């Protein structure tokens, strides 16, 4: 259906030009619609916005979230840190990932 919400994504800027920085806040796709390129398209839209001001982009992702890590690596993110017990209440660990300015 044209008016059905099947995914969402958010980007927040933490600094403006000339050394702009942004964070991917979340990306989620309805499980019934995963694996169809929607997550890739949502992330690409966020990164287009970041690239307009040549922002460095950061995000956190659970260390066991292989689909998300794969999505982010293909978009140019690299793991730059590990945050132990980052998530509450699960206390799961997170990787910090970074994509250099484009
Ligand atoms: C992560 C998520 C947003 C991906 O959305 P999606 O629409 O299914 O992803 P796409 O179909 O666009 O796939 C993009 C890439 O993600 C990776 N990917 C997606 N599903 C995967 C899976 N089951 N296993 C491994 N990699 C996977 C692949 O690298 C894929 O690229 P490819 O198709 O060229 O192989 C989706 O799985 C999701 O909503 N997960 C739950 C919420 C979540 O974990 N969000 C991230 C929080 S940091």
CSV table of N, CA and C and ligand atoms in Angstrom, one decimal:
chain,number,residue,atom,x,y,z
A,1,UNK,N,0.8,-1.2,0.0
A,1,UNK,CA,0.0,0.0,0.0
A,1,UNK,C,0.9,1.2,0.0
A,2,UNK,N,0.5,2.2,-0.7
A,2,UNK,CA,1.3,3.4,-0.9
A,2,UNK,C,1.5,4.2,0.4
A,3,UNK,N,0.5,4.1,1.3
A,3,UNK,CA,0.6,4.9,2.5
A,3,UNK,C,1.0,4.1,3.8
A,4,UNK,N,1.6,3.0,3.6
A,4,UNK,CA,2.1,2.1,4.6
A,4,UNK,C,3.5,2.5,5.1
A,5,UNK,N,3.7,2.6,6.4
A,5,UNK,CA,5.0,2.9,6.9
A,5,UNK,C,5.8,1.6,7.1
A,6,UNK,N,6.9,1.4,6.3
A,6,UNK,CA,7.6,0.1,6.4
A,6,UNK,C,9.0,0.3,6.9
A,7,UNK,N,9.4,1.5,7.2
A,7,UNK,CA,10.8,1.8,7.7
A,7,UNK,C,11.0,3.2,8.0
A,8,UNK,N,12.0,3.5,8.8
A,8,UNK,CA,12.3,4.9,9.2
A,8,UNK,C,13.8,5.0,9.5
A,9,UNK,N,14.3,6.2,9.4
A,9,UNK,CA,15.7,6.4,9.7
A,9,UNK,C,15.9,7.9,10.1
A,10,UNK,N,16.8,8.1,11.0
A,10,UNK,CA,17.1,9.5,11.5
A,10,UNK,C,18.5,9.8,11.6
A,11,UNK,N,18.8,11.1,11.3
A,11,UNK,CA,20.2,11.6,11.3
A,11,UNK,C,20.2,12.9,12.2
A,12,UNK,N,21.1,13.0,13.1
A,12,UNK,CA,21.2,14.3,13.9
A,12,UNK,C,22.6,14.9,13.7
A,13,UNK,N,22.6,16.2,13.5
A,13,UNK,CA,23.9,16.9,13.4
A,13,UNK,C,24.4,17.3,14.8
A,14,UNK,N,25.6,17.0,15.1
A,14,UNK,CA,26.2,17.4,16.4
A,14,UNK,C,27.2,18.6,16.2
A,15,UNK,N,27.6,18.9,15.0
A,15,UNK,CA,28.4,20.1,14.7
A,15,UNK,C,28.1,20.5,13.2
A,16,UNK,N,28.3,21.8,13.0
A,16,UNK,CA,28.0,22.3,11.6
A,16,UNK,C,29.4,22.5,10.9
A,17,UNK,N,29.3,23.0,9.6
A,17,UNK,CA,30.5,23.2,8.8
A,17,UNK,C,31.3,24.3,9.6
A,18,UNK,N,32.6,24.3,9.4
A,18,UNK,CA,33.4,23.6,8.3
A,18,UNK,C,33.8,22.2,8.7
A,19,UNK,N,33.6,21.8,10.0
A,19,UNK,CA,33.9,20.4,10.4
A,19,UNK,C,32.7,19.7,10.9
A,20,UNK,N,31.7,19.6,10.0
A,20,UNK,CA,30.4,19.0,10.4
A,20,UNK,C,30.5,17.6,10.8
A,21,UNK,N,29.7,17.3,11.8
A,21,UNK,CA,29.6,15.9,12.3
A,21,UNK,C,28.1,15.5,12.5
A,22,UNK,N,27.8,14.3,12.2
A,22,UNK,CA,26.4,13.8,12.3
A,22,UNK,C,26.4,12.4,12.9
A,23,UNK,N,25.3,12.0,13.4
A,23,UNK,CA,25.1,10.7,14.0
A,23,UNK,C,23.9,10.1,13.4
A,24,UNK,N,24.0,8.8,13.0
A,24,UNK,CA,22.8,8.0,12.6
A,24,UNK,C,22.1,7.6,13.9
A,25,UNK,N,20.9,8.1,14.1
A,25,UNK,CA,20.2,7.8,15.3
A,25,UNK,C,19.6,6.4,15.3
A,26,UNK,N,18.9,6.1,14.2
A,26,UNK,CA,18.4,4.7,14.2
A,26,UNK,C,17.9,4.5,12.7
A,27,UNK,N,17.9,3.2,12.4
A,27,UNK,CA,17.3,2.8,11.1
A,27,UNK,C,16.6,1.5,11.4
A,28,UNK,N,15.3,1.4,11.0
A,28,UNK,CA,14.6,0.2,11.2
A,28,UNK,C,13.7,0.0,10.0
A,29,UNK,N,13.6,-1.3,9.6
A,29,UNK,CA,12.7,-1.7,8.5
A,29,UNK,C,11.8,-2.8,9.1
A,30,UNK,N,10.5,-2.7,8.8
A,30,UNK,CA,9.6,-3.8,9.2
A,30,UNK,C,10.1,-5.1,8.7
A,31,UNK,N,10.2,-6.1,9.7
A,31,UNK,CA,10.7,-7.4,9.3
A,31,UNK,C,10.1,-8.0,8.0
A,32,UNK,N,8.8,-7.7,7.8
A,32,UNK,CA,8.2,-8.3,6.5
A,32,UNK,C,8.8,-7.6,5.3
A,33,UNK,N,9.5,-6.5,5.4
A,33,UNK,CA,10.0,-5.8,4.2
A,33,UNK,C,11.6,-5.8,4.2
A,34,UNK,N,12.2,-6.5,5.1
A,34,UNK,CA,13.7,-6.5,5.2
A,34,UNK,C,14.2,-7.3,4.0
A,35,UNK,N,15.4,-7.0,3.6
A,35,UNK,CA,16.1,-7.7,2.6
A,35,UNK,C,15.7,-7.3,1.2
A,36,UNK,N,15.0,-6.2,1.1
A,36,UNK,CA,14.5,-5.7,-0.2
A,36,UNK,C,15.2,-4.4,-0.7
A,37,UNK,N,16.2,-4.0,0.1
A,37,UNK,CA,16.9,-2.8,-0.3
A,37,UNK,C,16.4,-1.5,0.3
A,38,UNK,N,15.4,-1.6,1.2
A,38,UNK,CA,14.9,-0.4,1.9
A,38,UNK,C,15.8,0.2,2.9
A,39,UNK,N,16.5,-0.7,3.7
A,39,UNK,CA,17.5,-0.1,4.6
A,39,UNK,C,18.6,0.6,3.9
A,40,UNK,N,19.1,0.0,2.8
A,40,UNK,CA,20.1,0.7,2.0
A,40,UNK,C,19.7,2.0,1.5
A,41,UNK,N,18.4,2.1,1.0
A,41,UNK,CA,17.9,3.3,0.5
A,41,UNK,C,17.7,4.4,1.6
A,42,UNK,N,17.3,4.0,2.7
A,42,UNK,CA,17.1,4.9,3.9
A,42,UNK,C,18.5,5.5,4.2
A,43,UNK,N,19.5,4.6,4.4
A,43,UNK,CA,20.8,5.0,4.8
A,43,UNK,C,21.4,6.0,3.7
A,44,UNK,N,21.2,5.6,2.4
A,44,UNK,CA,21.7,6.5,1.4
A,44,UNK,C,21.1,7.9,1.4
A,45,UNK,N,19.8,8.0,1.8
A,45,UNK,CA,19.2,9.3,1.9
A,45,UNK,C,19.8,10.1,3.1
A,46,UNK,N,20.1,9.4,4.2
A,46,UNK,CA,20.8,10.1,5.3
A,46,UNK,C,22.1,10.6,4.9
A,47,UNK,N,22.9,9.7,4.2
A,47,UNK,CA,24.2,10.1,3.8
A,47,UNK,C,24.3,11.2,2.8
A,48,UNK,N,23.3,11.2,1.9
A,48,UNK,CA,23.2,12.3,1.0
A,48,UNK,C,23.1,13.6,1.7
A,49,UNK,N,22.3,13.7,2.8
A,49,UNK,CA,22.2,14.9,3.6
A,49,UNK,C,23.5,15.2,4.3
A,50,UNK,N,24.2,14.2,4.8
A,50,UNK,CA,25.5,14.4,5.5
A,50,UNK,C,26.5,14.9,4.5
A,51,UNK,N,26.5,14.4,3.3
A,51,UNK,CA,27.5,14.7,2.3
A,51,UNK,C,27.4,16.1,1.8
A,52,UNK,N,26.2,16.7,1.9
A,52,UNK,CA,26.0,18.1,1.4
A,52,UNK,C,26.8,19.0,2.2
A,53,UNK,N,27.2,18.7,3.5
A,53,UNK,CA,28.1,19.6,4.2
A,53,UNK,C,29.4,18.8,4.6
A,54,UNK,N,29.7,17.7,3.9
A,54,UNK,CA,30.9,17.0,4.1
A,54,UNK,C,31.1,16.6,5.5
A,55,UNK,N,30.0,16.1,6.1
A,55,UNK,CA,30.0,15.7,7.5
A,55,UNK,C,30.7,14.4,7.7
A,56,UNK,N,31.5,14.3,8.8
A,56,UNK,CA,31.9,13.0,9.4
A,56,UNK,C,30.7,12.4,10.1
A,57,UNK,N,30.4,11.1,9.8
A,57,UNK,CA,29.2,10.5,10.4
A,57,UNK,C,29.6,9.3,11.3
A,58,UNK,N,28.9,9.3,12.5
A,58,UNK,CA,29.2,8.3,13.5
A,58,UNK,C,27.9,7.5,13.7
A,59,UNK,N,28.0,6.3,14.3
A,59,UNK,CA,26.9,5.6,14.7
A,59,UNK,C,27.3,4.5,15.7
A,60,UNK,N,26.4,4.0,16.5
A,60,UNK,CA,26.6,2.8,17.4
A,60,UNK,C,25.7,1.7,16.9
A,61,UNK,N,26.3,0.5,17.0
A,61,UNK,CA,25.5,-0.7,16.5
A,61,UNK,C,25.9,-1.9,17.4
A,62,UNK,N,24.9,-2.7,17.8
A,62,UNK,CA,25.2,-3.9,18.6
A,62,UNK,C,26.3,-4.7,17.9
A,63,UNK,N,27.2,-5.3,18.7
A,63,UNK,CA,28.3,-6.0,18.1
A,63,UNK,C,27.8,-7.3,17.5
A,64,UNK,N,26.6,-7.8,17.8
A,64,UNK,CA,26.0,-9.0,17.2
A,64,UNK,C,25.0,-8.7,16.1
A,65,UNK,N,24.9,-7.5,15.7
A,65,UNK,CA,23.9,-7.2,14.7
A,65,UNK,C,24.5,-7.2,13.3
A,66,UNK,N,24.7,-8.4,12.8
A,66,UNK,CA,25.4,-8.6,11.5
A,66,UNK,C,24.7,-8.0,10.3
A,67,UNK,N,23.4,-8.0,10.2
A,67,UNK,CA,22.8,-7.3,9.0
A,67,UNK,C,23.1,-5.8,9.0
A,68,UNK,N,23.0,-5.2,10.2
A,68,UNK,CA,23.2,-3.7,10.2
A,68,UNK,C,24.7,-3.4,10.0
A,69,UNK,N,25.6,-4.2,10.6
A,69,UNK,CA,27.0,-4.0,10.4
A,69,UNK,C,27.4,-4.1,8.9
A,70,UNK,N,26.8,-5.1,8.2
A,70,UNK,CA,27.0,-5.3,6.8
A,70,UNK,C,26.5,-4.1,6.0
A,71,UNK,N,25.4,-3.6,6.4
A,71,UNK,CA,24.8,-2.5,5.7
A,71,UNK,C,25.7,-1.3,5.8
A,72,UNK,N,26.2,-1.0,7.0
A,72,UNK,CA,27.0,0.1,7.3
A,72,UNK,C,28.4,0.0,6.6
A,73,UNK,N,29.0,-1.2,6.6
A,73,UNK,CA,30.3,-1.3,6.0
A,73,UNK,C,30.2,-1.1,4.5
A,74,UNK,N,29.1,-1.5,3.9
A,74,UNK,CA,29.0,-1.3,2.4
A,74,UNK,C,28.8,0.2,2.1
A,75,UNK,N,28.3,1.0,3.1
A,75,UNK,CA,28.2,2.4,2.9
A,75,UNK,C,29.4,3.2,3.3
A,76,UNK,N,30.5,2.5,3.6
A,76,UNK,CA,31.7,3.2,3.9
A,76,UNK,C,32.1,3.4,5.3
A,77,UNK,N,31.3,2.8,6.3
A,77,UNK,CA,31.6,3.0,7.7
A,77,UNK,C,32.7,1.9,8.1
A,78,UNK,N,33.6,2.3,9.0
A,78,UNK,CA,34.6,1.4,9.6
A,78,UNK,C,34.4,1.5,11.1
A,79,UNK,N,34.7,0.3,11.7
A,79,UNK,CA,34.6,0.3,13.2
A,79,UNK,C,35.8,1.0,13.8
A,80,UNK,N,35.5,1.9,14.7
A,80,UNK,CA,36.6,2.7,15.3
A,80,UNK,C,36.7,2.5,16.8
A,81,UNK,N,35.7,1.8,17.4
A,81,UNK,CA,35.7,1.7,18.9
A,81,UNK,C,34.7,0.7,19.3
A,82,UNK,N,34.9,0.3,20.6
A,82,UNK,CA,34.0,-0.7,21.3
A,82,UNK,C,33.5,-0.1,22.5
A,83,UNK,N,32.1,0.0,22.7
A,83,UNK,CA,31.6,0.5,24.0
A,83,UNK,C,31.0,-0.7,24.7
A,84,UNK,N,31.6,-1.0,25.8
A,84,UNK,CA,31.1,-2.1,26.6
A,84,UNK,C,29.8,-1.8,27.3
A,85,UNK,N,28.9,-2.7,27.4
A,85,UNK,CA,27.6,-2.6,28.1
A,85,UNK,C,26.9,-1.2,27.7
A,86,UNK,N,26.9,-0.9,26.4
A,86,UNK,CA,26.4,0.3,26.0
A,86,UNK,C,24.8,0.4,26.1
A,87,UNK,N,24.2,-0.7,25.8
A,87,UNK,CA,22.7,-0.7,25.7
A,87,UNK,C,22.1,-1.0,27.0
A,88,UNK,N,20.9,-0.4,27.3
A,88,UNK,CA,20.1,-0.7,28.5
A,88,UNK,C,18.8,-1.1,28.1
A,89,UNK,N,18.1,-2.1,28.7
A,89,UNK,CA,18.7,-2.8,29.9
A,89,UNK,C,19.5,-4.1,29.5
A,90,UNK,N,19.7,-4.3,28.2
A,90,UNK,CA,20.3,-5.6,27.8
A,90,UNK,C,21.8,-5.6,28.2
A,91,UNK,N,22.4,-4.5,28.4
A,91,UNK,CA,23.9,-4.4,28.6
A,91,UNK,C,24.7,-4.9,27.5
A,92,UNK,N,24.2,-5.0,26.3
A,92,UNK,CA,24.9,-5.5,25.2
A,92,UNK,C,26.0,-4.5,24.8
A,93,UNK,N,27.1,-5.0,24.2
A,93,UNK,CA,28.2,-4.1,23.7
A,93,UNK,C,27.8,-3.5,22.4
A,94,UNK,N,28.4,-2.4,22.1
A,94,UNK,CA,28.2,-1.7,20.8
A,94,UNK,C,29.6,-1.4,20.2
A,95,UNK,N,29.6,-1.4,18.9
A,95,UNK,CA,30.7,-0.8,18.1
A,95,UNK,C,30.4,0.6,17.8
A,96,UNK,N,31.4,1.5,17.9
A,96,UNK,CA,31.2,2.8,17.3
A,96,UNK,C,31.8,2.7,15.9
A,97,UNK,N,31.0,3.2,14.9
A,97,UNK,CA,31.5,3.2,13.5
A,97,UNK,C,31.5,4.6,13.0
A,98,UNK,N,32.4,4.8,12.0
A,98,UNK,CA,32.7,6.2,11.5
A,98,UNK,C,32.8,6.1,10.0
A,99,UNK,N,32.2,7.1,9.4
A,99,UNK,CA,32.4,7.3,7.9
A,99,UNK,C,33.0,8.6,7.7
A,100,UNK,N,34.1,8.7,7.0
A,100,UNK,CA,34.9,9.9,6.8
A,100,UNK,C,34.1,10.8,5.8
A,101,UNK,N,34.4,12.1,5.9
A,101,UNK,CA,33.6,13.1,5.0
A,101,UNK,C,33.8,12.8,3.5
A,102,UNK,N,32.8,13.1,2.8
A,102,UNK,CA,32.8,12.9,1.3
A,102,UNK,C,32.5,14.3,0.7
B,1,LIG,C1,19.5,-3.4,9.5
B,1,LIG,C2,18.3,-3.2,8.7
B,1,LIG,C3,17.8,-1.8,8.8
B,1,LIG,C4,18.6,-3.5,7.2
B,1,LIG,O1,17.4,-3.2,6.4
B,1,LIG,P1,17.1,-4.0,5.1
B,1,LIG,O2,16.0,-3.2,4.4
B,1,LIG,O3,16.7,-5.4,5.5
B,1,LIG,O4,18.5,-4.0,4.3
B,1,LIG,P2,18.7,-4.0,2.7
B,1,LIG,O5,17.8,-5.0,2.1
B,1,LIG,O6,18.7,-2.6,2.2
B,1,LIG,O7,20.2,-4.6,2.7
B,1,LIG,C5,21.3,-3.8,2.7
B,1,LIG,C6,22.5,-4.5,3.2
B,1,LIG,O8,22.4,-4.9,4.6
B,1,LIG,C7,23.0,-6.1,4.8
B,1,LIG,N1,22.1,-7.1,5.2
B,1,LIG,C8,20.7,-7.0,5.2
B,1,LIG,N2,20.1,-8.1,5.7
B,1,LIG,C9,21.1,-8.9,6.1
B,1,LIG,C10,21.2,-10.2,6.7
B,1,LIG,N3,20.1,-10.9,7.1
B,1,LIG,N4,22.4,-10.8,7.0
B,1,LIG,C11,23.5,-10.1,6.7
B,1,LIG,N5,23.6,-8.9,6.0
B,1,LIG,C12,22.4,-8.3,5.8
B,1,LIG,C13,23.7,-6.5,3.5
B,1,LIG,O9,25.0,-6.0,3.5
B,1,LIG,C14,22.8,-5.8,2.5
B,1,LIG,O10,23.5,-5.6,1.3
B,1,LIG,P3,23.3,-6.6,0.0
B,1,LIG,O11,21.8,-6.6,-0.2
B,1,LIG,O12,24.0,-5.9,-1.0
B,1,LIG,O13,23.8,-7.9,0.5
B,1,LIG,C15,17.1,-4.2,9.1
B,1,LIG,O14,17.7,-5.5,9.2
B,1,LIG,C16,16.5,-3.8,10.4
B,1,LIG,O15,15.6,-3.0,10.5
B,1,LIG,N6,17.0,-4.5,11.5
B,1,LIG,C17,16.4,-4.3,12.8
B,1,LIG,C18,16.7,-2.9,13.4
B,1,LIG,C19,18.2,-2.6,13.5
B,1,LIG,O16,18.9,-3.5,13.9
B,1,LIG,N7,18.6,-1.4,13.1
B,1,LIG,C20,20.0,-1.0,13.1
B,1,LIG,C21,20.3,-0.5,14.5
B,1,LIG,S1,21.9,0.2,14.6
